[in-house]
Coordinates of C-alpha atoms in Angstrom, one line a residue:
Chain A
X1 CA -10.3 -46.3 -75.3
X2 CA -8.5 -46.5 -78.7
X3 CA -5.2 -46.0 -78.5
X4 CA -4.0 -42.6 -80.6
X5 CA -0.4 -43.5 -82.2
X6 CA 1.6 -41.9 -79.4
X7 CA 1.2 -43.2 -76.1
X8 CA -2.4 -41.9 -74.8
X9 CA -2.1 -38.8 -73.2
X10 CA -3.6 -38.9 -69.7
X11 CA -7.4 -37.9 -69.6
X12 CA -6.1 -34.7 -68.3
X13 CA -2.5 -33.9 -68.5
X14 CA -0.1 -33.0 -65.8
X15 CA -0.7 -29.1 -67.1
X16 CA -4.5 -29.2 -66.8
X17 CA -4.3 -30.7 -63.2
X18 CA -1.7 -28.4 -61.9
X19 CA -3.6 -25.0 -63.5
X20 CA -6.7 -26.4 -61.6
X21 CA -4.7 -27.0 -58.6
X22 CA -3.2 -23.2 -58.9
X23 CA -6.9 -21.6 -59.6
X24 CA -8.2 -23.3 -56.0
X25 CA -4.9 -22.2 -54.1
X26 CA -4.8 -18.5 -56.1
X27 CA -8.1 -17.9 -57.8
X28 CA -8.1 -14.9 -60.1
X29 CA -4.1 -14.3 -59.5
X30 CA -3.5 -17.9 -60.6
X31 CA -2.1 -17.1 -63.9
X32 CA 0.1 -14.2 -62.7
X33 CA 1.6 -16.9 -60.2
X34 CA 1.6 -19.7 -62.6
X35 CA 3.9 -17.7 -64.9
X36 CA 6.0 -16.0 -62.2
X37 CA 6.7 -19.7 -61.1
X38 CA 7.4 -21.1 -64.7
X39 CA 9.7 -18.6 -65.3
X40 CA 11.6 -19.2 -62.1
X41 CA 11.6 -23.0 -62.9
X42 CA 13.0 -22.3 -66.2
X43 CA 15.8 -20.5 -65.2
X44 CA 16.7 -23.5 -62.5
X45 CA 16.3 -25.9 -65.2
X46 CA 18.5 -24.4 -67.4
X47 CA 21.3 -23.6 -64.9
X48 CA 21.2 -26.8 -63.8
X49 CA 21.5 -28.4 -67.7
X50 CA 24.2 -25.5 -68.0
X51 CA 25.9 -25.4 -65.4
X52 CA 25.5 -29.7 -64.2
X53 CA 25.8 -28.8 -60.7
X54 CA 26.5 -31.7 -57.7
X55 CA 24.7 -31.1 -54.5
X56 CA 27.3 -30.2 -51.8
X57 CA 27.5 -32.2 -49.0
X58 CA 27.3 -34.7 -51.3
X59 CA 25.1 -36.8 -48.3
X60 CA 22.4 -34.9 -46.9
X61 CA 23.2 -33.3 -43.5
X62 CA 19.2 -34.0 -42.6
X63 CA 17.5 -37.0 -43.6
Chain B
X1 CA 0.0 -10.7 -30.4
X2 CA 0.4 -14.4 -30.1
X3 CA -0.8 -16.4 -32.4
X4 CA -0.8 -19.7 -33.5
X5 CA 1.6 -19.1 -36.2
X6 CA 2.2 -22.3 -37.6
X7 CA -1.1 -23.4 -38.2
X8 CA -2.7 -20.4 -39.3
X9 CA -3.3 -19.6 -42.9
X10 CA -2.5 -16.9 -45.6
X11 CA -4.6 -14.2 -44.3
X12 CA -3.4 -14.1 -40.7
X13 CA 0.4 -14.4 -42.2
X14 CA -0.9 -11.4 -44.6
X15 CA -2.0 -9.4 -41.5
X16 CA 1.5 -9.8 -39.6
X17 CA 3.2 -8.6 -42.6
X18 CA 5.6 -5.5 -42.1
X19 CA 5.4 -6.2 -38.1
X20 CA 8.1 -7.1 -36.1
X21 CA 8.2 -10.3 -35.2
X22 CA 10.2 -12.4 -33.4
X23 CA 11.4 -16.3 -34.4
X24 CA 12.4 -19.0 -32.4
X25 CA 14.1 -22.4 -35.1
X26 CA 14.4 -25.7 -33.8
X27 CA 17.9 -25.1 -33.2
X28 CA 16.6 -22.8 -30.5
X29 CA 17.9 -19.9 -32.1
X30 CA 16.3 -16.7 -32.0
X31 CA 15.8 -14.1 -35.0
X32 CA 13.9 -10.5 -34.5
X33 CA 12.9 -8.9 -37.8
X34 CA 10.5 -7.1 -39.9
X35 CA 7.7 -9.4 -41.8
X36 CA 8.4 -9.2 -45.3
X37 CA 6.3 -12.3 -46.2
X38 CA 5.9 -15.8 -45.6
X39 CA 5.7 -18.6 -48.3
X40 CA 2.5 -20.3 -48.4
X41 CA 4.5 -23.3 -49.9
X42 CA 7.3 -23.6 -48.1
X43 CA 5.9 -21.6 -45.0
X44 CA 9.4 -19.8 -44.9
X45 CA 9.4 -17.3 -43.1
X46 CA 11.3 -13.9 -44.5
X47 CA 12.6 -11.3 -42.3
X48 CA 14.0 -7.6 -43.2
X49 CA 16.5 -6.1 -40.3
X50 CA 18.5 -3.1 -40.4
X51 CA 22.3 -2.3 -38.8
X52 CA 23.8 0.8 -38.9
X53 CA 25.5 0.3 -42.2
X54 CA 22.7 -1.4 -44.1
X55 CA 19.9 -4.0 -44.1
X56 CA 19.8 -7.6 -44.5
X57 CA 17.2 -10.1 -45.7
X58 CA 16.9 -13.8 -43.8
X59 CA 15.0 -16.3 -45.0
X60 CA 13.9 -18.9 -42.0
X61 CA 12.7 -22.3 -43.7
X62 CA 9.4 -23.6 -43.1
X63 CA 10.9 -26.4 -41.6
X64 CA 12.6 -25.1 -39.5
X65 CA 10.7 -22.5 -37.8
X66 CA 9.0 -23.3 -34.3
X67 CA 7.3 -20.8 -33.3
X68 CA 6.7 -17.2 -34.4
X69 CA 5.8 -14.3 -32.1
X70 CA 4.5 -11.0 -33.7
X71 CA 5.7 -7.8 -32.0
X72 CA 4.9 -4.5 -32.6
X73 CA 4.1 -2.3 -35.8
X74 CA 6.2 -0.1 -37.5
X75 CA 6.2 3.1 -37.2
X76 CA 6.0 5.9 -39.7
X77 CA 9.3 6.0 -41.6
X78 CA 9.8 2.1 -40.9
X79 CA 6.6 1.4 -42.3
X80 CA 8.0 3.8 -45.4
X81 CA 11.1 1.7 -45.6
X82 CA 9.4 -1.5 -45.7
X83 CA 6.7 -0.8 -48.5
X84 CA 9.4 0.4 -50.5
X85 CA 11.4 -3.0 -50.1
X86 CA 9.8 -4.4 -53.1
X87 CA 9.1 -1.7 -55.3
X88 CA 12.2 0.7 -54.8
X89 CA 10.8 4.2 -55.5
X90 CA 10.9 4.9 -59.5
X91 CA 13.0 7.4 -60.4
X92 CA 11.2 10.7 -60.6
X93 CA 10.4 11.5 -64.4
X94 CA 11.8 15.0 -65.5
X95 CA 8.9 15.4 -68.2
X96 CA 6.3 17.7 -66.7
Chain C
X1 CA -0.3 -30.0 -50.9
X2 CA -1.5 -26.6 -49.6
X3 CA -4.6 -26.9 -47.3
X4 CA -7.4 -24.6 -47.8
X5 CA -9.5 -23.5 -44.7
X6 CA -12.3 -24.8 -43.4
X7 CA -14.3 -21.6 -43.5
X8 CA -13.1 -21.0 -47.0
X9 CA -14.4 -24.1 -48.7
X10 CA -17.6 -22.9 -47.2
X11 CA -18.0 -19.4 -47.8
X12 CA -17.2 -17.8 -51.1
X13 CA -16.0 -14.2 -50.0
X14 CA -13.8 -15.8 -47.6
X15 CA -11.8 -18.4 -49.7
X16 CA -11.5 -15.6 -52.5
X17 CA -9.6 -13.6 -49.9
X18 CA -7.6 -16.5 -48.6
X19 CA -6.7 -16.8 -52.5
X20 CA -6.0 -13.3 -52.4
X21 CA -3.4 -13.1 -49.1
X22 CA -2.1 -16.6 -50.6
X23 CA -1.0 -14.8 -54.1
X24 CA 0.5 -11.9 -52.3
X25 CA 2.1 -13.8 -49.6
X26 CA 3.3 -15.9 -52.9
X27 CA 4.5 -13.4 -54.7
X28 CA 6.5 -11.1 -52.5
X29 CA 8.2 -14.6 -51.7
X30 CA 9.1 -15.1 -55.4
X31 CA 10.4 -11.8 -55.9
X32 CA 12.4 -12.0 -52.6
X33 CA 14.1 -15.0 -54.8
X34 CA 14.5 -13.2 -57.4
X35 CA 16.2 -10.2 -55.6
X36 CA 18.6 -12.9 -54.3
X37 CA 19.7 -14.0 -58.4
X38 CA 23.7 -13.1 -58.4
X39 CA 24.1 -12.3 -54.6
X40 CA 26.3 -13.3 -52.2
X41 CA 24.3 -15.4 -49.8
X42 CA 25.3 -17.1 -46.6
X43 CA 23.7 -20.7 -45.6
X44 CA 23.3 -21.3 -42.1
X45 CA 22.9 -25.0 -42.4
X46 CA 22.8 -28.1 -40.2
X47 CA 25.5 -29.5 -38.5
X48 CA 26.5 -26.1 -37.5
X49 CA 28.0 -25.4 -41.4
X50 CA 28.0 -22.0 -42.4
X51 CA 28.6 -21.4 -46.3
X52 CA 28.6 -18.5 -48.5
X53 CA 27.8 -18.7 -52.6
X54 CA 26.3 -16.5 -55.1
X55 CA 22.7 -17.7 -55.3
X56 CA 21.5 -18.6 -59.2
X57 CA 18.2 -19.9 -58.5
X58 CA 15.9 -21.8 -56.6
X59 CA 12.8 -25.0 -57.9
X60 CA 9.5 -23.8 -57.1
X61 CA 8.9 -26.0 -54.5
X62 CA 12.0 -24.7 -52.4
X63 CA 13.8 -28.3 -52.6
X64 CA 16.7 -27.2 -54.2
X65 CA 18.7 -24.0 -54.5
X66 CA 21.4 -23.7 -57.4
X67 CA 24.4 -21.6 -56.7
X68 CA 27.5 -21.0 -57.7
X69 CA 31.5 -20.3 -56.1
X70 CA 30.6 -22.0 -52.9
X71 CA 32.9 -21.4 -50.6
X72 CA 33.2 -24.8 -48.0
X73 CA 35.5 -25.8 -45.4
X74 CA 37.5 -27.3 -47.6
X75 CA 37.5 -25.2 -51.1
X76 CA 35.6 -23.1 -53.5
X77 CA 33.1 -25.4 -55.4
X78 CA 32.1 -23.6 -59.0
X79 CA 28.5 -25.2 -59.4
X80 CA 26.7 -26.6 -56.6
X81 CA 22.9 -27.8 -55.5
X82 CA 22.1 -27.0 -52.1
X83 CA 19.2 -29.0 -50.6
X84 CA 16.8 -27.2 -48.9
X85 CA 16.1 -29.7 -46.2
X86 CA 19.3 -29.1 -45.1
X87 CA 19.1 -25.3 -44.5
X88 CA 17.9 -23.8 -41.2
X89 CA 18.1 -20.3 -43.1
X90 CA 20.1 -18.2 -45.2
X91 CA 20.7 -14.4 -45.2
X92 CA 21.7 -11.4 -47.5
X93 CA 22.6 -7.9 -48.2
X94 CA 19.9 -5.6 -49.6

């Protein structure tokens, strides 16, 4: 396909698959979800840009 | 009620919510608590349980919960106390 | 990724109240998180380490958990990530 300036978007971005994914795991409450999640997200995000926390232990205790 | 806990999906989790239920981890440790909900992502499990001074929340990860027996139901005023976890009574409004 | 039952894929009514329980199972989940933001919370972990921080906030997939004054066996850490892998569960006051 031709190649528009930036580099070609995926035939269907990240966005479009994951509100497809959230309409077959929450049908009509997708959105509602989908925004409660985004929200959340956002706030770790931005803590953790903020706030540049290191995990603690620094090795996993699990693998 | 026994049930296959860990295998069973959203609307059998749904039905055990506000039961008692009782949790056994990996780590063969036991927790007793009331069903608040259980994540369908992370299949956490979280439990409401009272003391005489308050209540606490615990929140059993998915991974580490091995098996999940639901108790009884709760009765009147428990049942009260657990609806209004999430949506604390509004304040009454004074207008008529 | 999240399975969805058999007898849902095959029957309308039924996966539309799968979706259903899902959302509010979901929800009451998120808000449980969000009722934790600023709290004292204490980690029972593995290893046998116990921890107590104040809980910022938590990735959607419930990897990670950002918090903050961690108290550890050996000091207060201000700004820490806690992986969720390594939590058995964690508890707090309401």
């Amino acid at each position: 396909g031709s190649c528009r300036g930036s580099a070609a978007a995926p035939s269907e971005r990240p966005g479009e698959r994951r509100a497809a994914e959230m309409k077959k795991l929450y049908g009509k409450d997708a959105a509602k979800i989908l925004a409660m999640e985004a929200a959340m997200q956002l706030t770790f995000d931005r803590n953790r840009d903020l706030k540049q926390p290191k995990y603690w232990p620094v090795i996993p205790l699990k693998l | 009620m026994q049930c296959d806990w860990l295998h069973s999906g959203p609307q059998l989790w749904l039905r055990c919510v506000h039961r008692q239920v009782r949790l056994r981890t990996g780590k063969q440790e036991e927790h007793r608590g009331w069903l608040l909900t259980v994540d369908p992502v992370s299949h956490s499990v979280v439990l409401l349980s009272f003391r005489e001074d308050g209540a606490s929340v615990r929140v059993v990860m998915g991974h580490a919960v091995k098996h999940v027996e639901v108790l009884q139901e709760p009765d009147q005023d428990m049942a009260e106390r657990l609806r209004s976890f999430f949506h604390p009574p509004t304040t009454v409004s004074l207008d008529p | 990724s999240i399975p969805t039952s058999a007898a849902a894929q095959s029957d309308p009514e039924q996966l539309q109240e799968e979706q259903h329980a899902r959302s509010v199972l979901r929800e009451r989940f998120l808000r449980c998180l969000l009722a934790m933001t600023n709290k004292k919370v204490q980690f029972h972990m593995h290893e046998k380490v116990n921890v107590e921080a104040t809980f910022g906030a938590s990735d959607i997939d419930v990897l990670n958990f950002q918090v903050s004054d961690l108290h550890t066996p050996i000091g207060v850490q201000k700004e820490a990530l806690i992986r969720c892998q390594d939590v058995i569960s964690f508890t707090f006051d309401v």
